[in-house]
Short mmCIF file of N, CA and C in Angstrom, two decimals:
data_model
loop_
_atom_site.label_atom_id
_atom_site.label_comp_id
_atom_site.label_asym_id
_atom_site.label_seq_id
_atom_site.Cartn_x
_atom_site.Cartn_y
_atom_site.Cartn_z
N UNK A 1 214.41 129.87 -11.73
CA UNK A 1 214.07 131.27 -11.76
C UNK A 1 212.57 131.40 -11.57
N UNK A 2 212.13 132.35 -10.74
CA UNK A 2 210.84 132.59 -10.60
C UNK A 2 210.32 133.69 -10.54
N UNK A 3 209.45 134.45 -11.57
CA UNK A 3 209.18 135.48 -12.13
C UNK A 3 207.66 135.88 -11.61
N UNK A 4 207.29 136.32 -11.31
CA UNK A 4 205.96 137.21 -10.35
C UNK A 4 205.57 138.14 -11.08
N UNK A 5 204.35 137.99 -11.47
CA UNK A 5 203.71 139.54 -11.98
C UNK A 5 202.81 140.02 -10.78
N UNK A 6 202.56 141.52 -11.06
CA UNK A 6 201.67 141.82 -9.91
C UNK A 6 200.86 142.71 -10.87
N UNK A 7 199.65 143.06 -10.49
CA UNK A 7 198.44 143.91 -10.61
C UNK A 7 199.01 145.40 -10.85
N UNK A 8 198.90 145.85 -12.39
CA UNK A 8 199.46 147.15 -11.63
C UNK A 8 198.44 148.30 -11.25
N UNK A 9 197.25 147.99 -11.13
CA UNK A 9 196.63 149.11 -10.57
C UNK A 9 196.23 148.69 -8.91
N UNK A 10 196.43 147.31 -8.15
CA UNK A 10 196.22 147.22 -7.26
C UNK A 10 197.35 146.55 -6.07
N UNK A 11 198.53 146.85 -7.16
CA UNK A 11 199.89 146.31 -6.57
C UNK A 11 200.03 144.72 -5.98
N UNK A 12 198.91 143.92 -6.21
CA UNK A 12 198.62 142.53 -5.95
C UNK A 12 199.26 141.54 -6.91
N UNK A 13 200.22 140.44 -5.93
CA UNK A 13 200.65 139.55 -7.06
C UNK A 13 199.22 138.99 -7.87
N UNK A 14 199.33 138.21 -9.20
CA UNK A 14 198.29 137.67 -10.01
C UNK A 14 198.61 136.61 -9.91
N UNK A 15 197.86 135.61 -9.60
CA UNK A 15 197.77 134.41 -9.45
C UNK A 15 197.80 133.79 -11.24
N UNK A 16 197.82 132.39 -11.17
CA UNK A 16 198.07 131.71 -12.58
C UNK A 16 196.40 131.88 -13.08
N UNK A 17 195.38 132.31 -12.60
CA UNK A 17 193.89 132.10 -13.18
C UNK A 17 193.93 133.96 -13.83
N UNK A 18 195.02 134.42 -12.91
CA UNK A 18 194.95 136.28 -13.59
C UNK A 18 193.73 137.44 -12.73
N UNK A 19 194.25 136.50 -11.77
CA UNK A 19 193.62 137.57 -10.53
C UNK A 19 194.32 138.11 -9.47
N UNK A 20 194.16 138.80 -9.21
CA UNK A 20 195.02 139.69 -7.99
C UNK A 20 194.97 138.58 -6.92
N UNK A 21 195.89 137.59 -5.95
CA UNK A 21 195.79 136.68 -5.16
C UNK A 21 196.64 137.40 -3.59
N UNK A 22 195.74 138.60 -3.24
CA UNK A 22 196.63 138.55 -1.66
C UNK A 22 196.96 140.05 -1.47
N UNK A 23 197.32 140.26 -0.41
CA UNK A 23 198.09 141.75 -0.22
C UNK A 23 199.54 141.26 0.05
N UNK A 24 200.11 140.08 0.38
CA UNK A 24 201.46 139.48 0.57
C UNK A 24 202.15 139.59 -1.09
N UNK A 25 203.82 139.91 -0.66
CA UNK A 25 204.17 140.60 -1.93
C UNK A 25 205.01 141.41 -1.78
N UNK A 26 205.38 142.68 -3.17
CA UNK A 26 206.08 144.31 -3.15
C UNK A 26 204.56 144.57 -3.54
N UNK A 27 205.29 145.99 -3.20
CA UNK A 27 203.52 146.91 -3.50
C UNK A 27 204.36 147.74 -4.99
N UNK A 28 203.62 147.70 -6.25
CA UNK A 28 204.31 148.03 -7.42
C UNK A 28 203.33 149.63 -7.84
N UNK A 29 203.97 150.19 -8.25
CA UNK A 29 203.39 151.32 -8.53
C UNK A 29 202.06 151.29 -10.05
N UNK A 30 202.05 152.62 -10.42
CA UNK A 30 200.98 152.17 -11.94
C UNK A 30 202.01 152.02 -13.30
N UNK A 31 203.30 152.87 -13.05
CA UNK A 31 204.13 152.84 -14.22
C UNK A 31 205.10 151.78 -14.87
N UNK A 32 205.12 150.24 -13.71
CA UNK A 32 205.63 149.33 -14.39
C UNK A 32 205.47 148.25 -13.70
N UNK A 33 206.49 147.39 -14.31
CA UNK A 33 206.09 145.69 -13.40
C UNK A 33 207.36 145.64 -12.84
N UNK A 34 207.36 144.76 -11.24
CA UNK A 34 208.52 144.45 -10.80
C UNK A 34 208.57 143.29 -10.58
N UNK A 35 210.04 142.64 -11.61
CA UNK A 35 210.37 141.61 -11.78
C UNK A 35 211.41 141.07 -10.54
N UNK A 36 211.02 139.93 -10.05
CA UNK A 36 211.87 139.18 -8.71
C UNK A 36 212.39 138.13 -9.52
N UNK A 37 213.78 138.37 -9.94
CA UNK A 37 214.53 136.57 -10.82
C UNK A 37 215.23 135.85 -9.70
N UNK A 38 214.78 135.49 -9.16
CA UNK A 38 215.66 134.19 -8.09
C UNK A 38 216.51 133.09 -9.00
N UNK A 39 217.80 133.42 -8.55
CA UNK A 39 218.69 132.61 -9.22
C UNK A 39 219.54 131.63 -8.19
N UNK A 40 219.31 129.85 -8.58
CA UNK A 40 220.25 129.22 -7.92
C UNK A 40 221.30 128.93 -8.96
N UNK A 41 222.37 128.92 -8.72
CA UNK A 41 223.40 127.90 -9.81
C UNK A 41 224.74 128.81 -10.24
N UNK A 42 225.43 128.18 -11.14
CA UNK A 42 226.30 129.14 -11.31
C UNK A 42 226.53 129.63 -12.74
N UNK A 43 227.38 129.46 -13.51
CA UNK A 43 227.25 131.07 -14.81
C UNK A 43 226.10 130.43 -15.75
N UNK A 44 225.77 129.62 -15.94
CA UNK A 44 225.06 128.87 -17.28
C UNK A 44 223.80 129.40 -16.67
N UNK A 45 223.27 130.08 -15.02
CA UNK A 45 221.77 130.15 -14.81
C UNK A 45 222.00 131.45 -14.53
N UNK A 46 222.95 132.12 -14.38
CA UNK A 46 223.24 133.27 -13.59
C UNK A 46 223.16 134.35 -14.92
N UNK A 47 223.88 133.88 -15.66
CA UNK A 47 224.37 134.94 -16.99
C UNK A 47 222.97 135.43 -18.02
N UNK A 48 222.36 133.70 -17.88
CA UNK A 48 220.91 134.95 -19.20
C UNK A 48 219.82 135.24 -18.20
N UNK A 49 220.09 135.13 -16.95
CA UNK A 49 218.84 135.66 -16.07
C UNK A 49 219.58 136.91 -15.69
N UNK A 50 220.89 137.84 -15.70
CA UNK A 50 221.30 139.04 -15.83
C UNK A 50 220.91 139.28 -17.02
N UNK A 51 221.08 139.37 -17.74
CA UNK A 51 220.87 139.18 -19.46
C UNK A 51 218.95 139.55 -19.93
N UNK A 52 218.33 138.66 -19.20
CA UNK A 52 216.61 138.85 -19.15
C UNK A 52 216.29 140.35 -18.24
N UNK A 53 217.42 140.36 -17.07
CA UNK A 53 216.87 141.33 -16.22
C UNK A 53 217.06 142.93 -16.88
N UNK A 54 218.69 142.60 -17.80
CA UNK A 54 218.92 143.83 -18.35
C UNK A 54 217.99 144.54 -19.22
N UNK A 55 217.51 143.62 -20.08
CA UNK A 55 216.52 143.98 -20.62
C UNK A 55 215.16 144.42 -20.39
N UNK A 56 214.38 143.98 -19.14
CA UNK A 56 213.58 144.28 -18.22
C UNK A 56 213.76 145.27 -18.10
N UNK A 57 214.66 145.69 -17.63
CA UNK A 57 215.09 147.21 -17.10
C UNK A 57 215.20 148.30 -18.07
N UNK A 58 215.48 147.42 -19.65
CA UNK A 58 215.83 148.38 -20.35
C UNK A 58 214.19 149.16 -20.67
N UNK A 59 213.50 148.29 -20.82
CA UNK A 59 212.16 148.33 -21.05
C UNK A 59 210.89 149.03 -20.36
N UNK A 60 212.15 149.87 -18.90
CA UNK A 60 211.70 150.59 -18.18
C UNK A 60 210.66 149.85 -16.76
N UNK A 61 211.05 148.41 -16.35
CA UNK A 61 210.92 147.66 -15.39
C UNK A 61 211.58 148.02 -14.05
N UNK A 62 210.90 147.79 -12.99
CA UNK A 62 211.92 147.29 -12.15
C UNK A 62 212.16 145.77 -12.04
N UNK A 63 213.68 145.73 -11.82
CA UNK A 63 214.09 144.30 -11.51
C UNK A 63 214.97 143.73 -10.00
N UNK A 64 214.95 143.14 -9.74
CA UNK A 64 215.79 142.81 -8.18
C UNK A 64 216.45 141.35 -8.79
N UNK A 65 217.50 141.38 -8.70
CA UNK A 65 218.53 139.76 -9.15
C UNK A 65 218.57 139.52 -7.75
N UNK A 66 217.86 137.89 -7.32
CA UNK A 66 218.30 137.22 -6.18
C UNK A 66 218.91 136.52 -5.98
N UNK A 67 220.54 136.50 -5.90
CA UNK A 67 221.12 135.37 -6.19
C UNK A 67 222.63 135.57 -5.47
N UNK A 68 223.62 134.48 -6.20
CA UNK A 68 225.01 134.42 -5.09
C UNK A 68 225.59 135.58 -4.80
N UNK A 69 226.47 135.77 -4.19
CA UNK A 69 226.96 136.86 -3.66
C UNK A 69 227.91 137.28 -4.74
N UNK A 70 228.41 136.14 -5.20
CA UNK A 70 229.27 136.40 -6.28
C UNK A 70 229.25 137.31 -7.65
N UNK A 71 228.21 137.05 -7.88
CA UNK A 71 227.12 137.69 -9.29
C UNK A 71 226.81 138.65 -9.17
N UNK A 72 226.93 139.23 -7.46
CA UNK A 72 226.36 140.96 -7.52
C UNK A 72 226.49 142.19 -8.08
N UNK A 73 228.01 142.40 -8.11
CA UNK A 73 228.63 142.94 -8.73
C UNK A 73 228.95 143.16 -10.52
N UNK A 74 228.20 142.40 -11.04
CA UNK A 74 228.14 141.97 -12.22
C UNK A 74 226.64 142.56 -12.46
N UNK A 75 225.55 142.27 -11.92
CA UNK A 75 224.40 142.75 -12.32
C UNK A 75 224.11 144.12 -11.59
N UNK A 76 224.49 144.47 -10.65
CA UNK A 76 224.53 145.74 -10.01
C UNK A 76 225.01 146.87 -11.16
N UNK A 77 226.29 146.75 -11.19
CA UNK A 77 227.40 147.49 -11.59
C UNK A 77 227.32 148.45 -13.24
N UNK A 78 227.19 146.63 -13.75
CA UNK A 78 227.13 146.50 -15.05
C UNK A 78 226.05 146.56 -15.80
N UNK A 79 224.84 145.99 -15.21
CA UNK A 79 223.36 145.96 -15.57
C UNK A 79 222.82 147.30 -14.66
N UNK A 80 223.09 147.67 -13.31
CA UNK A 80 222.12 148.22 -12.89
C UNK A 80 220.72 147.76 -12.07
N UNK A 81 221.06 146.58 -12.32
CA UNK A 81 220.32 145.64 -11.45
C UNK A 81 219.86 146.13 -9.63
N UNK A 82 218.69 145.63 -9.12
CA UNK A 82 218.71 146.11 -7.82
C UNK A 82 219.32 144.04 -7.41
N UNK A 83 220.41 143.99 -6.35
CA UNK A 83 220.84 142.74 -5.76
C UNK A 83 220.32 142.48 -4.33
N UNK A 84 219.89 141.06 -4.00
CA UNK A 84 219.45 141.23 -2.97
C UNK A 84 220.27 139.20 -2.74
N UNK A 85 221.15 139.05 -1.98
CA UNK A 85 222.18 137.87 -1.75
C UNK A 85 221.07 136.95 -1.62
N UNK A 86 221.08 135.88 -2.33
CA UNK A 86 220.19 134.28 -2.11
C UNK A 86 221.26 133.16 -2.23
N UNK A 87 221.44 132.33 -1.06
CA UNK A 87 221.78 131.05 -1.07
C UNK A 87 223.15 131.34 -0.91
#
């Protein structure tokens, strides 16, 4: 799973030193963070990274689940999740 923060006043991912690193990226607004969970595997990686995202979201995040095709419907539906098919 790989989790990205970005800048929120300059919509720039933050690099690991905590600096804005690039205009490559989403462009995120001022009112929250958008979380990218890239998921390979199946229910044991799939289930608490729906589970992390729901909560993200609950917390007033955006989130995008990247992962099997299978799982979409599950975090879409049920979570509310935005799905985008990986692998």
């Amino acid at each position: 799973m790989t989790l990205v923060r970005y800048d929120s006043h300059s919509g720039l991912p933050i690099s690991a030193t905590g600096r804005a690193c690039g205009k490559e990226g989403l462009r995120v607004g001022v009112d929250g963070t958008h979380a990218i969970l890239v998921i390979m595997g199946a229910d044991g990686d799939v289930f608490p990274s729906v589970g992390l995202g729901a909560r993200l979201r609950g917390r007033g995040h955006r989130v995008t689940l990247a992962g099997p095709e299978t799982y979409q419907g599950l975090a879409a539906l049920w979570h509310g999740l935005l799905t985008v098919p990986c692998g």
